[in-house]
Amino acid sequence: MGNNSVHETDGGRRPQQQIPVVVLAGFLGSGKTTLLNHLLHRSAGSRIGAIVNDFGAIEIDALAVAGALGDSTVSLGNGCLCCAVDAGELDVYLGKLAAPETGVDVIVIEASGLAEPQELVRMVLASEHPGIVYGGLVEVVDAAEFDDTRARHPEIDRHLALADLVVVNKLDRTADPERVLALVGSLTDRAAVVPATYGRVDPEFLFDCRPSEERIGQLSFDDLHDHDHDHDHDH
């Protein structure tokens, strides 16, 4: 998958292209980690850099790991990279993954454990690193438990309103998939709504969900401000 040459010319390096940084969010049980594993292990020719809170939920085995790069980073055999960091190190690792020599095409930040999605979106938008650009918020929801999730976590409505892509997962486990898709669609603001089972989505969706400049301009401070500082962080 060596595509590092896209960053170089015969006369030296070209100006670095900006790499989209996608925030991946979803409550416990939604299938967010399953989706991330699917993307990392079936990246379909794209090099994905993932930033997670820890490696515990990522399917990494001895055969898949090409080598440890140090600094809590591993290189998977298919060319994807995975970093385990805390929120304070986020900007540092964004810079490392965006380095031209990595050949990364898209960076995915898993929101669970790091921070609320609004905070991560703010951090990406506020980053002054020239090699990255905000690539959108992907929210994963559990179709079978969606009504219960909204009852337990009413803030999910705000997450969906901010999302640029919504993956409605486990659609095969709900008795009325059309109702759930319609309800989710009514809670989004121009986001694409994609049905899925077992978190299987085309990695190209990560490139297609990038918000427009107009959309980014509409993300006011109030939209991105987390009003629920007292909510439960057990997920």
C-alpha positions as semicolon CSV with decimal commas, in nm:
position;residue;x (nm);y (nm);z (nm)
1;M;0,000;0,000;0,000
2;G;0,300;0,225;-0,031
3;N;0,151;0,553;-0,146
4;N;0,405;0,779;0,016
5;S;0,511;0,896;-0,329
6;V;0,202;1,111;-0,358
7;H;0,370;1,351;-0,118
8;E;0,684;1,387;-0,328
9;T;0,796;1,506;-0,667
10;D;1,123;1,457;-0,856
11;G;1,227;1,801;-0,744
12;G;1,155;1,735;-0,379
13;R;0,850;1,753;-0,161
14;R;0,532;1,925;-0,272
15;P;0,330;2,130;-0,026
16;Q;0,166;1,884;0,211
17;Q;-0,196;1,803;0,137
18;Q;-0,439;1,842;0,424
19;I;-0,558;1,515;0,575
20;P;-0,920;1,499;0,691
21;V;-0,963;1,429;1,063
22;V;-1,290;1,247;1,137
23;V;-1,437;1,225;1,487
24;L;-1,608;0,887;1,548
25;A;-1,867;0,894;1,826
26;G;-2,135;0,666;1,966
27;F;-2,267;0,547;2,300
28;L;-2,181;0,215;2,462
29;G;-2,317;-0,074;2,257
30;S;-2,371;0,124;1,939
31;G;-2,101;-0,070;1,755
32;K;-1,856;0,218;1,723
33;T;-1,553;0,005;1,808
34;T;-1,672;-0,272;1,575
35;L;-1,696;-0,014;1,297
36;L;-1,347;0,117;1,373
37;N;-1,203;-0,234;1,364
38;H;-1,379;-0,294;1,032
39;L;-1,224;0,022;0,888
40;L;-0,875;-0,058;1,015
41;H;-0,870;-0,417;0,892
42;R;-1,060;-0,367;0,567
43;S;-0,938;-0,026;0,464
44;A;-0,985;-0,098;0,093
45;G;-0,658;0,055;-0,017
46;S;-0,673;0,362;0,209
47;R;-0,424;0,423;0,486
48;I;-0,613;0,508;0,802
49;G;-0,460;0,660;1,112
50;A;-0,667;0,591;1,425
51;I;-0,641;0,767;1,759
52;V;-0,798;0,573;2,046
53;N;-0,799;0,592;2,423
54;D;-0,635;0,252;2,460
55;F;-0,558;-0,053;2,251
56;G;-0,787;-0,281;2,453
57;A;-1,081;-0,267;2,214
58;I;-0,879;-0,271;1,891
59;E;-0,826;-0,610;1,728
60;I;-0,451;-0,627;1,720
61;D;-0,278;-0,963;1,705
62;A;0,079;-1,071;1,650
63;L;0,026;-1,138;1,281
64;A;-0,146;-0,806;1,212
65;V;0,117;-0,587;1,374
66;A;0,401;-0,500;1,139
67;G;0,594;-0,332;1,417
68;A;0,579;-0,096;1,709
69;L;0,673;0,261;1,624
70;G;0,715;0,368;1,983
71;D;0,521;0,646;2,154
72;S;0,216;0,422;2,194
73;T;0,181;0,374;1,819
74;V;0,156;0,049;1,625
75;S;0,160;-0,010;1,252
76;L;-0,089;-0,267;1,129
77;G;0,016;-0,502;0,852
78;N;-0,215;-0,335;0,598
79;G;-0,047;0,003;0,638
80;C;-0,292;0,153;0,887
81;L;-0,157;0,314;1,202
82;C;-0,311;0,320;1,549
83;C;-0,218;0,545;1,841
84;A;-0,332;0,516;2,203
85;V;-0,334;0,862;2,361
86;D;-0,518;1,077;2,610
87;A;-0,685;1,405;2,524
88;G;-0,385;1,610;2,632
89;E;-0,166;1,444;2,368
90;L;-0,419;1,470;2,087
91;D;-0,262;1,755;1,894
92;V;0,083;1,596;1,914
93;Y;-0,039;1,270;1,760
94;L;-0,244;1,448;1,496
95;G;0,081;1,604;1,385
96;K;0,264;1,272;1,385
97;L;-0,004;1,095;1,182
98;A;-0,028;1,385;0,939
99;A;0,345;1,373;0,863
100;P;0,397;1,313;0,487
101;E;0,610;1,003;0,544
102;T;0,320;0,815;0,706
103;G;0,117;0,822;0,383
104;V;-0,204;0,839;0,586
105;D;-0,517;0,929;0,386
106;V;-0,758;0,995;0,673
107;I;-0,734;1,017;1,054
108;V;-1,011;0,881;1,275
109;I;-1,043;0,987;1,641
110;E;-1,252;0,757;1,859
111;A;-1,443;0,980;2,098
112;S;-1,510;0,724;2,372
113;G;-1,288;0,777;2,673
114;L;-1,108;1,075;2,522
115;A;-1,377;1,339;2,540
116;E;-1,725;1,430;2,433
117;P;-1,756;1,465;2,053
118;Q;-1,819;1,839;2,078
119;E;-1,490;1,887;2,261
120;L;-1,299;1,684;2,003
121;V;-1,459;1,878;1,717
122;R;-1,356;2,202;1,887
123;M;-0,999;2,077;1,929
124;V;-0,969;1,976;1,563
125;L;-1,118;2,303;1,440
126;A;-0,886;2,497;1,671
127;S;-0,573;2,311;1,560
128;E;-0,326;2,526;1,369
129;H;-0,148;2,226;1,218
130;P;-0,126;2,294;0,842
131;G;-0,142;1,925;0,752
132;I;-0,492;1,853;0,882
133;V;-0,848;1,970;0,822
134;Y;-1,168;1,886;1,008
135;G;-1,327;1,595;0,822
136;G;-1,661;1,574;1,001
137;L;-1,837;1,396;1,286
138;V;-1,953;1,036;1,239
139;E;-2,214;0,925;1,493
140;V;-2,290;0,553;1,529
141;V;-2,629;0,458;1,675
142;D;-2,776;0,124;1,775
143;A;-3,101;0,089;1,580
144;A;-3,241;-0,178;1,810
145;E;-3,181;0,030;2,125
146;F;-3,223;0,378;1,981
147;D;-3,537;0,471;2,176
148;D;-3,382;0,352;2,503
149;T;-3,056;0,531;2,424
150;R;-3,241;0,860;2,373
151;A;-3,419;0,811;2,705
152;R;-3,090;0,747;2,891
153;H;-2,878;0,996;2,697
154;P;-3,092;1,284;2,567
155;E;-2,773;1,458;2,454
156;I;-2,764;1,217;2,160
157;D;-3,006;1,452;1,983
158;R;-2,741;1,725;1,998
159;H;-2,474;1,483;1,872
160;L;-2,694;1,387;1,576
161;A;-2,757;1,753;1,495
162;L;-2,380;1,809;1,477
163;A;-2,308;1,490;1,281
164;D;-2,205;1,490;0,916
165;L;-2,257;1,114;0,877
166;V;-2,481;0,889;1,087
167;V;-2,430;0,512;1,076
168;V;-2,748;0,336;1,187
169;N;-2,601;0,007;1,304
170;K;-2,769;-0,324;1,397
171;L;-3,059;-0,242;1,166
172;D;-3,127;-0,615;1,129
173;R;-3,216;-0,636;1,499
174;T;-3,505;-0,391;1,498
175;A;-3,864;-0,477;1,409
176;D;-3,928;-0,148;1,229
177;P;-3,609;-0,033;1,054
178;E;-3,787;0,226;0,841
179;R;-3,924;0,402;1,150
180;V;-3,579;0,417;1,310
181;L;-3,416;0,547;0,991
182;A;-3,685;0,814;0,955
183;L;-3,652;0,918;1,320
184;V;-3,274;0,943;1,300
185;G;-3,302;1,138;0,977
186;S;-3,540;1,386;1,140
187;L;-3,282;1,458;1,412
188;T;-2,993;1,535;1,176
189;D;-2,899;1,853;0,997
190;R;-2,815;1,755;0,640
191;A;-2,616;1,452;0,755
192;A;-2,605;1,140;0,540
193;V;-2,777;0,847;0,714
194;V;-2,623;0,509;0,632
195;P;-2,774;0,175;0,739
196;A;-2,531;-0,093;0,854
197;T;-2,499;-0,431;1,020
198;Y;-2,192;-0,534;1,223
199;G;-2,043;-0,189;1,162
200;R;-1,967;-0,268;0,799
201;V;-1,946;0,056;0,606
202;D;-1,738;0,149;0,305
203;P;-1,422;0,336;0,417
204;E;-1,489;0,584;0,135
205;F;-1,770;0,728;0,349
206;L;-1,497;0,878;0,568
207;F;-1,383;1,089;0,275
208;D;-1,731;1,177;0,155
209;C;-1,865;1,305;0,488
210;R;-1,639;1,610;0,505
211;P;-1,858;1,911;0,590
212;S;-1,874;2,212;0,360
213;E;-1,716;2,544;0,458
214;E;-2,068;2,679;0,502
215;R;-2,152;2,396;0,739
216;I;-1,833;2,451;0,942
217;G;-1,914;2,820;0,960
218;Q;-2,250;2,735;1,113
219;L;-2,088;2,541;1,399
220;S;-2,122;2,823;1,648
221;F;-1,974;2,816;1,996
222;D;-2,318;2,737;2,136
223;D;-2,351;2,438;1,902
224;L;-2,018;2,298;2,013
225;H;-2,047;2,389;2,379
226;D;-2,110;2,088;2,600
227;H;-2,390;2,193;2,834
228;D;-2,399;1,857;3,016
229;H;-2,078;1,852;3,216
230;D;-2,243;1,630;3,477
231;H;-2,338;1,344;3,247
232;D;-2,213;0,994;3,310
233;H;-1,872;0,909;3,165
234;D;-1,896;0,534;3,226
235;H;-1,906;0,473;2,851
